[in-house]
Amino acid sequence: MESLFLAIRDEEIYGERTKGNEEGTGGNEEGTGRYESRIGKENRARPRRNQERTRRNEEGQEEMKNKIQSHVVSKVGENKDHVNSCIERIEDVQSVKREIGEVKGEVERKIEEVEDNVQGKIEEVKEKVQGKIGDLEKRLSELEDRPINFPANPELMFSRPTVKSLAFDEQTSWTVFKTQFHVVSSANGWNNRVKDSQLVASIRGSAAEVLQGIPSDKLKDLTTIENALEARFGDSNLTHIYMTELKTRRQEPGESHQVLAADVERLMSLAYAEWPQDVRDSLEAQYFVDAIRDEDTQHATRLMDAKDLKPSVAYSMKYEAAKTVSKTSRNERSIEIEEGTEKEKDEKFDCLLKTLEKLLNSHVTGKKTPRRNPN
């Protein structure tokens, strides 16, 4: 690059000199000699300058080559170190993966061993429990079949509360008696044989005729006796009657809302015993509202749209009480108004009497005054 610049400069100098020579046509010979001498010197010095330029160019190229080579070597070294570092990291990751795989396999093996041990323990416990249950069932069966005739040993006697047995006749509800009987038998700790004998002994009067229709070999079967009594005296045969009573039930004069609600609840338990509880609650509220005697209270309670009997009863009682208070207040206000009206009438009458008295007095005074004679 530098040699090119020097060559261009020589050409410019030479051109300017040539131009000067052309313009200086007609100069003297002395000027021509000096010019030729300068040109000769420059021509002799030009090869040396060219050699110097070439040498400097070669040195610059060599220096640039060395710099590029050293830069490339350093970059290659850095890349090599980076690659080696990445390889080491990859090897570390692979080593960690291998360790994780080994640990995972060990954990899975331990889990399988624990599961096998737990399953074995469960099977052992299950077998033991089933064996215990079988033993208990066997012992219970033996106790039920064994007659109860222990000797009266005072040392072994202990006080135990007993509930008195009940009595059933046609006047008693079989459903109620059955519930009470099971409660008593549970409290006294009766087994099925004792329950059977106690139930047979509890039947009184004409209800005992049901036992005549039961075979003698079935009189010791509690289920057979209960089914016979259920078929004869059960409430399932009277369901339609209880439904009719519910539909036609009306509040009696002087009957409180609590008593009415209790009777509606009783009829519901007899008529809809097998129905779901939420449906029974809704029907109880409806039948209670229909049975209310007072139309205003019935209408207000119906608008409440309660889904249960208790809110309906509470609201109807509050409404009835509020209505009674309002009625009493109206009567008191009417009495006060009547008293005020009578008082106003008395005052007006007194005022009228006073006016009449004044008129009468003035009239009497006018009569007593003598008239003047016009003559």
C-alpha atoms as a printed R data frame, in Angstrom:
    type eleno elety resid chain resno        x       y       z
1   ATOM     1    CA   MET     A     1    0.000   0.000   0.000
2   ATOM     2    CA   GLU     A     2    2.819   2.359   0.874
3   ATOM     3    CA   SER     A     3    4.694   1.560  -2.378
4   ATOM     4    CA   LEU     A     4    1.594   2.327  -4.385
5   ATOM     5    CA   PHE     A     5    1.306   5.689  -2.656
6   ATOM     6    CA   LEU     A     6    5.011   6.537  -3.432
7   ATOM     7    CA   ALA     A     7    4.605   5.555  -7.060
8   ATOM     8    CA   ILE     A     8    1.570   7.799  -7.419
9   ATOM     9    CA   ARG     A     9    3.498  10.651  -5.812
10  ATOM    10    CA   ASP     A    10    6.451  10.178  -8.253
11  ATOM    11    CA   GLU     A    11    4.077  10.204 -11.145
12  ATOM    12    CA   GLU     A    12    2.538  13.471  -9.924
13  ATOM    13    CA   ILE     A    13    5.985  15.053  -9.511
14  ATOM    14    CA   TYR     A    14    7.045  13.847 -12.906
15  ATOM    15    CA   GLY     A    15    3.856  15.121 -14.483
16  ATOM    16    CA   GLU     A    16    4.227  18.535 -12.898
17  ATOM    17    CA   ARG     A    17    7.803  18.764 -14.074
18  ATOM    18    CA   THR     A    18    6.883  17.701 -17.555
19  ATOM    19    CA   LYS     A    19    4.181  20.293 -17.622
20  ATOM    20    CA   GLY     A    20    6.649  22.924 -16.409
21  ATOM    21    CA   ASN     A    21    9.023  21.975 -19.138
22  ATOM    22    CA   GLU     A    22    6.311  22.304 -21.722
23  ATOM    23    CA   GLU     A    23    5.313  25.692 -20.394
24  ATOM    24    CA   GLY     A    24    8.925  26.756 -20.191
25  ATOM    25    CA   THR     A    25    9.603  26.251 -23.839
26  ATOM    26    CA   GLY     A    26   12.247  28.607 -24.912
27  ATOM    27    CA   GLY     A    27   14.104  28.443 -21.530
28  ATOM    28    CA   ASN     A    28   17.748  28.514 -21.330
29  ATOM    29    CA   GLU     A    29   20.060  25.538 -21.451
30  ATOM    30    CA   GLU     A    30   21.103  25.989 -17.841
31  ATOM    31    CA   GLY     A    31   17.603  25.147 -16.644
32  ATOM    32    CA   THR     A    32   17.575  22.073 -18.826
33  ATOM    33    CA   GLY     A    33   20.801  20.791 -17.395
34  ATOM    34    CA   ARG     A    34   19.659  21.172 -13.809
35  ATOM    35    CA   TYR     A    35   16.442  19.308 -14.563
36  ATOM    36    CA   GLU     A    36   18.259  16.413 -16.166
37  ATOM    37    CA   SER     A    37   20.661  16.202 -13.239
38  ATOM    38    CA   ARG     A    38   17.723  15.998 -10.739
39  ATOM    39    CA   ILE     A    39   15.985  13.381 -12.769
40  ATOM    40    CA   GLY     A    40   19.081  11.273 -12.814
41  ATOM    41    CA   LYS     A    41   19.460  11.450  -9.056
42  ATOM    42    CA   GLU     A    42   15.867  10.497  -8.505
43  ATOM    43    CA   ASN     A    43   16.123   7.589 -10.886
44  ATOM    44    CA   ARG     A    44   19.184   6.303  -9.061
45  ATOM    45    CA   ALA     A    45   17.460   6.654  -5.650
46  ATOM    46    CA   ARG     A    46   14.204   4.961  -6.732
47  ATOM    47    CA   PRO     A    47   15.463   1.338  -6.605
48  ATOM    48    CA   ARG     A    48   16.711   1.818  -3.062
49  ATOM    49    CA   ARG     A    49   13.335   3.198  -2.002
50  ATOM    50    CA   ASN     A    50   11.558   0.308  -3.671
51  ATOM    51    CA   GLN     A    51   13.753  -2.216  -1.882
52  ATOM    52    CA   GLU     A    52   13.106  -0.445   1.423
53  ATOM    53    CA   ARG     A    53    9.363  -0.527   0.814
54  ATOM    54    CA   THR     A    54    9.463  -4.189  -0.094
55  ATOM    55    CA   ARG     A    55   11.430  -5.013   3.037
56  ATOM    56    CA   ARG     A    56    9.006  -3.086   5.256
57  ATOM    57    CA   ASN     A    57    6.036  -4.781   3.559
58  ATOM    58    CA   GLU     A    58    7.531  -8.209   4.149
59  ATOM    59    CA   GLU     A    59    8.246  -7.383   7.772
60  ATOM    60    CA   GLY     A    60    4.652  -6.099   8.237
61  ATOM    61    CA   GLN     A    61    3.243  -9.204   6.589
62  ATOM    62    CA   GLU     A    62    5.415 -11.447   8.751
63  ATOM    63    CA   GLU     A    63    4.348  -9.568  11.883
64  ATOM    64    CA   MET     A    64    0.678  -9.780  10.850
65  ATOM    65    CA   LYS     A    65    1.120 -13.481  10.138
66  ATOM    66    CA   ASN     A    66    2.657 -14.031  13.548
67  ATOM    67    CA   LYS     A    67   -0.147 -12.112  15.241
68  ATOM    68    CA   ILE     A    68   -2.821 -14.043  13.354
69  ATOM    69    CA   GLN     A    69   -1.099 -17.328  14.116
70  ATOM    70    CA   SER     A    70   -0.785 -16.505  17.823
71  ATOM    71    CA   HIS     A    71   -4.440 -15.388  17.924
72  ATOM    72    CA   VAL     A    72   -5.577 -18.553  16.209
73  ATOM    73    CA   VAL     A    73   -3.469 -20.659  18.545
74  ATOM    74    CA   SER     A    74   -4.935 -18.903  21.601
75  ATOM    75    CA   LYS     A    75   -8.498 -19.299  20.313
76  ATOM    76    CA   VAL     A    76   -7.919 -22.937  19.511
77  ATOM    77    CA   GLY     A    77   -6.556 -23.430  22.999
78  ATOM    78    CA   GLU     A    78   -9.558 -21.731  24.550
79  ATOM    79    CA   ASN     A    79  -11.994 -23.774  22.441
80  ATOM    80    CA   LYS     A    80  -10.116 -26.910  23.320
81  ATOM    81    CA   ASP     A    81  -10.355 -26.089  27.021
82  ATOM    82    CA   HIS     A    82  -14.083 -25.326  26.651
83  ATOM    83    CA   VAL     A    83  -14.671 -28.579  24.794
84  ATOM    84    CA   ASN     A    84  -12.752 -30.496  27.437
85  ATOM    85    CA   SER     A    85  -14.806 -28.772  30.143
86  ATOM    86    CA   CYS     A    86  -18.047 -29.682  28.355
87  ATOM    87    CA   ILE     A    87  -16.880 -33.258  27.978
88  ATOM    88    CA   GLU     A    88  -16.095 -33.412  31.685
89  ATOM    89    CA   ARG     A    89  -19.538 -32.020  32.507
90  ATOM    90    CA   ILE     A    90  -21.215 -34.528  30.215
91  ATOM    91    CA   GLU     A    91  -19.270 -37.310  31.873
92  ATOM    92    CA   ASP     A    92  -20.318 -35.975  35.299
93  ATOM    93    CA   VAL     A    93  -23.978 -35.869  34.211
94  ATOM    94    CA   GLN     A    94  -23.773 -39.387  32.852
95  ATOM    95    CA   SER     A    95  -22.174 -40.525  36.077
96  ATOM    96    CA   VAL     A    96  -24.959 -38.869  38.088
97  ATOM    97    CA   LYS     A    97  -27.545 -40.529  35.848
98  ATOM    98    CA   ARG     A    98  -25.936 -43.899  36.427
99  ATOM    99    CA   GLU     A    99  -25.946 -43.280  40.173
100 ATOM   100    CA   ILE     A   100  -29.602 -42.166  40.047
101 ATOM   101    CA   GLY     A   101  -30.489 -45.290  38.088
102 ATOM   102    CA   GLU     A   102  -28.707 -47.460  40.623
103 ATOM   103    CA   VAL     A   103  -30.449 -45.693  43.529
104 ATOM   104    CA   LYS     A   104  -33.816 -45.952  41.763
105 ATOM   105    CA   GLY     A   105  -33.349 -49.650  41.210
106 ATOM   106    CA   GLU     A   106  -32.371 -50.113  44.845
107 ATOM   107    CA   VAL     A   107  -35.415 -48.135  46.029
108 ATOM   108    CA   GLU     A   108  -37.762 -50.125  43.801
109 ATOM   109    CA   ARG     A   109  -36.274 -53.339  45.101
110 ATOM   110    CA   LYS     A   110  -36.734 -52.166  48.708
111 ATOM   111    CA   ILE     A   111  -40.329 -51.137  47.959
112 ATOM   112    CA   GLU     A   112  -41.080 -54.540  46.485
113 ATOM   113    CA   GLU     A   113  -39.587 -56.215  49.536
114 ATOM   114    CA   VAL     A   114  -41.653 -54.018  51.880
115 ATOM   115    CA   GLU     A   115  -44.818 -54.681  49.859
116 ATOM   116    CA   ASP     A   116  -44.189 -58.399  49.976
117 ATOM   117    CA   ASN     A   117  -43.596 -58.249  53.725
118 ATOM   118    CA   VAL     A   118  -46.703 -56.118  54.310
119 ATOM   119    CA   GLN     A   119  -48.827 -58.389  52.138
120 ATOM   120    CA   GLY     A   120  -47.564 -61.379  54.049
121 ATOM   121    CA   LYS     A   121  -48.323 -59.702  57.380
122 ATOM   122    CA   ILE     A   122  -51.800 -58.762  56.148
123 ATOM   123    CA   GLU     A   123  -52.501 -62.336  55.131
124 ATOM   124    CA   GLU     A   124  -51.303 -63.584  58.501
125 ATOM   125    CA   VAL     A   125  -53.424 -61.061  60.400
126 ATOM   126    CA   LYS     A   126  -56.398 -61.825  58.164
127 ATOM   127    CA   GLU     A   127  -56.097 -65.527  58.867
128 ATOM   128    CA   LYS     A   128  -55.797 -64.867  62.595
129 ATOM   129    CA   VAL     A   129  -58.823 -62.544  62.592
130 ATOM   130    CA   GLN     A   130  -60.895 -65.022  60.625
131 ATOM   131    CA   GLY     A   131  -59.883 -67.729  63.058
132 ATOM   132    CA   LYS     A   132  -60.851 -65.546  66.022
133 ATOM   133    CA   ILE     A   133  -64.181 -64.686  64.396
134 ATOM   134    CA   GLY     A   134  -64.851 -68.354  63.770
135 ATOM   135    CA   ASP     A   135  -64.073 -69.174  67.397
136 ATOM   136    CA   LEU     A   136  -66.336 -66.377  68.641
137 ATOM   137    CA   GLU     A   137  -69.194 -67.475  66.383
138 ATOM   138    CA   LYS     A   138  -68.775 -71.035  67.605
139 ATOM   139    CA   ARG     A   139  -68.791 -69.948  71.244
140 ATOM   140    CA   LEU     A   140  -71.827 -67.714  70.708
141 ATOM   141    CA   SER     A   141  -73.668 -70.577  69.058
142 ATOM   142    CA   GLU     A   142  -72.812 -72.831  71.977
143 ATOM   143    CA   LEU     A   143  -73.988 -70.199  74.464
144 ATOM   144    CA   GLU     A   144  -77.293 -69.746  72.635
145 ATOM   145    CA   ASP     A   145  -77.942 -73.478  72.538
146 ATOM   146    CA   ARG     A   146  -76.900 -74.047  76.147
147 ATOM   147    CA   PRO     A   147  -79.825 -73.950  78.635
148 ATOM   148    CA   ILE     A   148  -79.653 -71.265  81.267
149 ATOM   149    CA   ASN     A   149  -79.845 -73.218  84.552
150 ATOM   150    CA   PHE     A   150  -76.946 -71.990  86.630
151 ATOM   151    CA   PRO     A   151  -77.000 -72.939  90.331
152 ATOM   152    CA   ALA     A   152  -77.936 -70.193  92.680
153 ATOM   153    CA   ASN     A   153  -74.538 -69.518  94.160
154 ATOM   154    CA   PRO     A   154  -74.638 -66.419  96.385
155 ATOM   155    CA   GLU     A   155  -70.968 -65.769  95.723
156 ATOM   156    CA   LEU     A   156  -71.577 -65.573  91.965
157 ATOM   157    CA   MET     A   157  -74.808 -63.597  92.140
158 ATOM   158    CA   PHE     A   158  -74.659 -59.946  91.172
159 ATOM   159    CA   SER     A   159  -77.262 -57.256  90.919
160 ATOM   160    CA   ARG     A   160  -78.361 -56.400  87.361
161 ATOM   161    CA   PRO     A   161  -81.112 -53.964  86.514
162 ATOM   162    CA   THR     A   162  -84.048 -55.612  84.791
163 ATOM   163    CA   VAL     A   163  -86.839 -53.955  82.851
164 ATOM   164    CA   LYS     A   164  -90.335 -55.219  83.418
165 ATOM   165    CA   SER     A   165  -91.892 -57.118  80.538
166 ATOM   166    CA   LEU     A   166  -94.747 -55.452  78.607
167 ATOM   167    CA   ALA     A   167  -98.232 -56.652  77.722
168 ATOM   168    CA   PHE     A   168  -99.889 -56.525  74.288
169 ATOM   169    CA   ASP     A   169 -103.588 -56.572  73.465
170 ATOM   170    CA   GLU     A   170 -105.734 -55.274  70.615
171 ATOM   171    CA   GLN     A   171 -105.932 -51.830  72.213
172 ATOM   172    CA   THR     A   172 -102.174 -51.283  71.871
173 ATOM   173    CA   SER     A   173 -100.403 -50.348  68.642
174 ATOM   174    CA   TRP     A   174  -98.337 -53.264  67.440
175 ATOM   175    CA   THR     A   175  -95.638 -50.959  66.017
176 ATOM   176    CA   VAL     A   176  -95.228 -49.162  69.335
177 ATOM   177    CA   PHE     A   177  -95.227 -52.413  71.317
178 ATOM   178    CA   LYS     A   178  -92.677 -53.994  68.983
179 ATOM   179    CA   THR     A   179  -90.315 -51.070  69.419
180 ATOM   180    CA   GLN     A   180  -90.669 -51.133  73.201
181 ATOM   181    CA   PHE     A   181  -90.231 -54.914  73.293
182 ATOM   182    CA   HIS     A   182  -86.925 -54.787  71.422
183 ATOM   183    CA   VAL     A   183  -85.662 -52.020  73.711
184 ATOM   184    CA   VAL     A   184  -86.582 -54.046  76.817
185 ATOM   185    CA   SER     A   185  -85.024 -57.241  75.435
186 ATOM   186    CA   SER     A   186  -81.805 -55.405  74.632
187 ATOM   187    CA   ALA     A   187  -81.680 -53.824  78.096
188 ATOM   188    CA   ASN     A   188  -82.232 -57.189  79.802
189 ATOM   189    CA   GLY     A   189  -79.727 -58.999  77.564
190 ATOM   190    CA   TRP     A   190  -82.194 -61.615  76.286
191 ATOM   191    CA   ASN     A   191  -81.179 -64.064  73.578
192 ATOM   192    CA   ASN     A   192  -83.570 -65.237  70.856
193 ATOM   193    CA   ARG     A   193  -85.035 -68.041  72.959
194 ATOM   194    CA   VAL     A   194  -85.783 -65.738  75.870
195 ATOM   195    CA   LYS     A   195  -87.224 -63.148  73.481
196 ATOM   196    CA   ASP     A   196  -89.529 -65.774  72.011
197 ATOM   197    CA   SER     A   197  -90.829 -66.931  75.399
198 ATOM   198    CA   GLN     A   198  -91.225 -63.354  76.671
199 ATOM   199    CA   LEU     A   199  -93.138 -62.292  73.544
200 ATOM   200    CA   VAL     A   200  -95.540 -65.218  73.826
201 ATOM   201    CA   ALA     A   201  -96.076 -64.461  77.521
202 ATOM   202    CA   SER     A   202  -96.751 -60.775  76.758
203 ATOM   203    CA   ILE     A   203  -99.775 -61.407  74.517
204 ATOM   204    CA   ARG     A   204 -103.057 -60.824  76.363
205 ATOM   205    CA   GLY     A   205 -106.775 -61.216  75.704
206 ATOM   206    CA   SER     A   206 -108.128 -61.852  72.248
207 ATOM   207    CA   ALA     A   207 -104.737 -61.034  70.708
208 ATOM   208    CA   ALA     A   208 -103.517 -64.421  71.976
209 ATOM   209    CA   GLU     A   209 -105.821 -66.094  69.433
210 ATOM   210    CA   VAL     A   210 -103.131 -65.397  66.828
211 ATOM   211    CA   LEU     A   211 -100.988 -68.082  68.475
212 ATOM   212    CA   GLN     A   212 -103.582 -70.722  67.579
213 ATOM   213    CA   GLY     A   213 -102.832 -70.246  63.872
214 ATOM   214    CA   ILE     A   214  -99.101 -70.881  64.348
215 ATOM   215    CA   PRO     A   215  -97.852 -74.502  64.185
216 ATOM   216    CA   SER     A   216  -96.541 -75.834  67.472
217 ATOM   217    CA   ASP     A   217  -93.034 -76.365  66.075
218 ATOM   218    CA   LYS     A   218  -92.907 -72.650  65.072
219 ATOM   219    CA   LEU     A   219  -93.962 -71.250  68.447
220 ATOM   220    CA   LYS     A   220  -90.290 -71.056  69.409
221 ATOM   221    CA   ASP     A   221  -89.380 -69.065  66.296
222 ATOM   222    CA   LEU     A   222  -89.356 -65.337  67.104
223 ATOM   223    CA   THR     A   223  -89.580 -64.254  63.449
224 ATOM   224    CA   THR     A   224  -92.658 -66.409  62.774
225 ATOM   225    CA   ILE     A   225  -94.504 -64.996  65.798
226 ATOM   226    CA   GLU     A   226  -93.637 -61.405  64.897
227 ATOM   227    CA   ASN     A   227  -94.784 -61.913  61.296
228 ATOM   228    CA   ALA     A   228  -98.112 -63.344  62.472
229 ATOM   229    CA   LEU     A   229  -98.716 -60.417  64.826
230 ATOM   230    CA   GLU     A   230  -97.644 -57.965  62.098
231 ATOM   231    CA   ALA     A   231 -100.131 -59.472  59.643
232 ATOM   232    CA   ARG     A   232 -102.967 -59.263  62.188
233 ATOM   233    CA   PHE     A   233 -102.280 -56.030  64.066
234 ATOM   234    CA   GLY     A   234  -99.672 -54.241  61.921
235 ATOM   235    CA   ASP     A   235 -100.203 -50.652  60.840
236 ATOM   236    CA   SER     A   236  -99.590 -51.510  57.187
237 ATOM   237    CA   ASN     A   237 -103.241 -52.543  56.854
238 ATOM   238    CA   LEU     A   238 -104.411 -49.207  58.293
239 ATOM   239    CA   THR     A   239 -102.224 -46.941  56.181
240 ATOM   240    CA   HIS     A   240 -105.096 -45.660  54.033
241 ATOM   241    CA   ILE     A   241 -107.096 -44.888  57.186
242 ATOM   242    CA   TYR     A   242 -104.266 -42.806  58.637
243 ATOM   243    CA   MET     A   243 -103.881 -41.002  55.315
244 ATOM   244    CA   THR     A   244 -107.574 -40.139  55.353
245 ATOM   245    CA   GLU     A   245 -107.308 -38.875  58.932
246 ATOM   246    CA   LEU     A   246 -104.403 -36.660  57.907
247 ATOM   247    CA   LYS     A   247 -106.310 -35.153  54.997
248 ATOM   248    CA   THR     A   248 -109.432 -34.480  57.085
249 ATOM   249    CA   ARG     A   249 -107.666 -33.373  60.283
250 ATOM   250    CA   ARG     A   250 -108.705 -29.879  61.427
251 ATOM   251    CA   GLN     A   251 -107.807 -27.878  64.505
252 ATOM   252    CA   GLU     A   252 -110.432 -28.116  67.226
253 ATOM   253    CA   PRO     A   253 -111.689 -25.006  69.074
254 ATOM   254    CA   GLY     A   254 -109.264 -24.269  71.896
255 ATOM   255    CA   GLU     A   255 -106.678 -26.764  70.592
256 ATOM   256    CA   SER     A   256 -103.152 -25.362  70.650
257 ATOM   257    CA   HIS     A   257 -100.793 -25.445  67.704
258 ATOM   258    CA   GLN     A   258  -98.382 -27.717  69.605
259 ATOM   259    CA   VAL     A   259 -101.053 -30.366  70.190
260 ATOM   260    CA   LEU     A   260 -102.150 -30.176  66.554
261 ATOM   261    CA   ALA     A   261  -98.555 -30.560  65.345
262 ATOM   262    CA   ALA     A   262  -97.968 -33.572  67.629
263 ATOM   263    CA   ASP     A   263 -101.067 -35.325  66.290
264 ATOM   264    CA   VAL     A   264 -100.083 -34.594  62.683
265 ATOM   265    CA   GLU     A   265  -96.615 -35.998  63.369
266 ATOM   266    CA   ARG     A   266  -98.129 -39.153  64.902
267 ATOM   267    CA   LEU     A   267 -100.401 -39.751  61.927
268 ATOM   268    CA   MET     A   268  -97.508 -39.151  59.540
269 ATOM   269    CA   SER     A   269  -95.382 -41.821  61.259
270 ATOM   270    CA   LEU     A   270  -98.251 -44.283  60.848
271 ATOM   271    CA   ALA     A   271  -99.296 -43.388  57.293
272 ATOM   272    CA   TYR     A   272  -95.895 -42.770  55.707
273 ATOM   273    CA   ALA     A   273  -93.544 -44.902  57.808
274 ATOM   274    CA   GLU     A   274  -91.625 -46.231  54.778
275 ATOM   275    CA   TRP     A   275  -91.198 -42.876  53.046
276 ATOM   276    CA   PRO     A   276  -87.890 -40.919  53.084
277 ATOM   277    CA   GLN     A   277  -87.459 -38.519  55.991
278 ATOM   278    CA   ASP     A   278  -87.172 -35.368  53.847
279 ATOM   279    CA   VAL     A   279  -90.450 -36.182  52.061
280 ATOM   280    CA   ARG     A   280  -92.158 -36.866  55.388
281 ATOM   281    CA   ASP     A   281  -90.961 -33.542  56.801
282 ATOM   282    CA   SER     A   282  -92.376 -31.643  53.819
283 ATOM   283    CA   LEU     A   283  -95.731 -33.466  54.005
284 ATOM   284    CA   GLU     A   284  -95.966 -32.853  57.769
285 ATOM   285    CA   ALA     A   285  -95.625 -29.110  57.205
286 ATOM   286    CA   GLN     A   286  -98.304 -29.147  54.475
287 ATOM   287    CA   TYR     A   287 -100.810 -31.183  56.508
288 ATOM   288    CA   PHE     A   288 -100.223 -28.966  59.542
289 ATOM   289    CA   VAL     A   289 -100.958 -25.807  57.538
290 ATOM   290    CA   ASP     A   290 -104.103 -27.386  56.073
291 ATOM   291    CA   ALA     A   291 -105.329 -28.250  59.584
292 ATOM   292    CA   ILE     A   292 -105.013 -24.704  61.031
293 ATOM   293    CA   ARG     A   293 -108.442 -23.366  61.961
294 ATOM   294    CA   ASP     A   294 -107.909 -19.615  61.531
295 ATOM   295    CA   GLU     A   295 -107.864 -18.645  57.839
296 ATOM   296    CA   ASP     A   296 -105.525 -15.658  58.257
297 ATOM   297    CA   THR     A   297 -103.004 -17.715  60.221
298 ATOM   298    CA   GLN     A   298 -103.275 -20.558  57.727
299 ATOM   299    CA   HIS     A   299 -102.729 -18.232  54.770
300 ATOM   300    CA   ALA     A   300  -99.723 -16.503  56.383
301 ATOM   301    CA   THR     A   301  -98.108 -19.815  57.386
302 ATOM   302    CA   ARG     A   302  -98.632 -21.231  53.898
303 ATOM   303    CA   LEU     A   303  -96.869 -18.223  52.349
304 ATOM   304    CA   MET     A   304  -93.844 -19.020  54.531
305 ATOM   305    CA   ASP     A   305  -93.365 -22.225  52.453
306 ATOM   306    CA   ALA     A   306  -91.512 -24.089  55.210
307 ATOM   307    CA   LYS     A   307  -89.899 -27.455  54.437
308 ATOM   308    CA   ASP     A   308  -90.226 -28.764  57.984
309 ATOM   309    CA   LEU     A   309  -92.892 -28.972  60.683
310 ATOM   310    CA   LYS     A   310  -91.056 -27.078  63.429
311 ATOM   311    CA   PRO     A   311  -90.652 -23.763  61.525
312 ATOM   312    CA   SER     A   312  -94.319 -23.903  60.510
313 ATOM   313    CA   VAL     A   313  -95.458 -24.407  64.110
314 ATOM   314    CA   ALA     A   314  -93.212 -21.627  65.420
315 ATOM   315    CA   TYR     A   315  -94.343 -19.165  62.741
316 ATOM   316    CA   SER     A   316  -98.049 -19.948  63.195
317 ATOM   317    CA   MET     A   317  -97.752 -19.409  66.974
318 ATOM   318    CA   LYS     A   318  -95.961 -16.081  66.474
319 ATOM   319    CA   TYR     A   319  -98.529 -14.952  63.933
320 ATOM   320    CA   GLU     A   320 -101.412 -15.959  66.198
321 ATOM   321    CA   ALA     A   321  -99.877 -14.094  69.138
322 ATOM   322    CA   ALA     A   322  -99.224 -10.992  67.027
323 ATOM   323    CA   LYS     A   323 -102.758 -11.104  65.708
324 ATOM   324    CA   THR     A   324 -104.166 -11.309  69.241
325 ATOM   325    CA   VAL     A   325 -102.039  -8.353  70.359
326 ATOM   326    CA   SER     A   326 -103.113  -6.302  67.332
327 ATOM   327    CA   LYS     A   327 -106.758  -7.100  67.978
328 ATOM   328    CA   THR     A   328 -106.428  -6.034  71.622
329 ATOM   329    CA   SER     A   329 -104.732  -2.790  70.577
330 ATOM   330    CA   ARG     A   330 -107.507  -2.028  68.098
331 ATOM   331    CA   ASN     A   331 -110.156  -2.590  70.765
332 ATOM   332    CA   GLU     A   332 -108.322  -0.295  73.172
333 ATOM   333    CA   ARG     A   333 -108.015   2.409  70.520
334 ATOM   334    CA   SER     A   334 -111.715   2.110  69.635
335 ATOM   335    CA   ILE     A   335 -112.639   2.461  73.312
336 ATOM   336    CA   GLU     A   336 -110.420   5.535  73.608
337 ATOM   337    CA   ILE     A   337 -111.981   7.021  70.488
338 ATOM   338    CA   GLU     A   338 -115.481   6.356  71.802
339 ATOM   339    CA   GLU     A   339 -114.582   7.940  75.126
340 ATOM   340    CA   GLY     A   340 -113.165  10.971  73.337
341 ATOM   341    CA   THR     A   341 -116.280  11.267  71.189
342 ATOM   342    CA   GLU     A   342 -118.560  11.112  74.237
343 ATOM   343    CA   LYS     A   343 -116.470  13.760  75.943
344 ATOM   344    CA   GLU     A   344 -116.728  16.026  72.919
345 ATOM   345    CA   LYS     A   345 -120.482  15.462  72.812
346 ATOM   346    CA   ASP     A   346 -120.797  16.374  76.503
347 ATOM   347    CA   GLU     A   347 -118.783  19.541  75.981
348 ATOM   348    CA   LYS     A   348 -120.920  20.558  73.014
349 ATOM   349    CA   PHE     A   349 -124.074  19.813  74.974
350 ATOM   350    CA   ASP     A   350 -122.851  21.893  77.910
351 ATOM   351    CA   CYS     A   351 -122.026  24.743  75.574
352 ATOM   352    CA   LEU     A   352 -125.460  24.510  73.990
353 ATOM   353    CA   LEU     A   353 -127.116  24.544  77.396
354 ATOM   354    CA   LYS     A   354 -125.167  27.627  78.387
355 ATOM   355    CA   THR     A   355 -126.202  29.341  75.182
356 ATOM   356    CA   LEU     A   356 -129.850  28.472  75.792
357 ATOM   357    CA   GLU     A   357 -129.612  29.724  79.349
358 ATOM   358    CA   LYS     A   358 -128.200  33.017  78.130
359 ATOM   359    CA   LEU     A   359 -130.984  33.341  75.603
360 ATOM   360    CA   LEU     A   360 -133.624  32.549  78.186
361 ATOM   361    CA   ASN     A   361 -132.120  34.983  80.662
362 ATOM   362    CA   SER     A   362 -131.993  37.729  78.094
363 ATOM   363    CA   HIS     A   363 -135.557  36.977  77.069
364 ATOM   364    CA   VAL     A   364 -136.777  37.076  80.674
365 ATOM   365    CA   THR     A   365 -134.909  40.308  81.299
366 ATOM   366    CA   GLY     A   366 -136.535  41.833  78.255
367 ATOM   367    CA   LYS     A   367 -140.000  40.983  79.529
368 ATOM   368    CA   LYS     A   368 -139.382  42.462  82.972
369 ATOM   369    CA   THR     A   369 -138.210  45.809  81.580
370 ATOM   370    CA   PRO     A   370 -141.291  48.277  81.303
371 ATOM   371    CA   ARG     A   371 -142.041  49.673  77.906
372 ATOM   372    CA   ARG     A   372 -142.166  53.440  77.433
373 ATOM   373    CA   ASN     A   373 -145.404  55.100  76.414
374 ATOM   374    CA   PRO     A   374 -144.974  56.748  73.063
375 ATOM   375    CA   ASN     A   375 -147.399  59.506  74.042
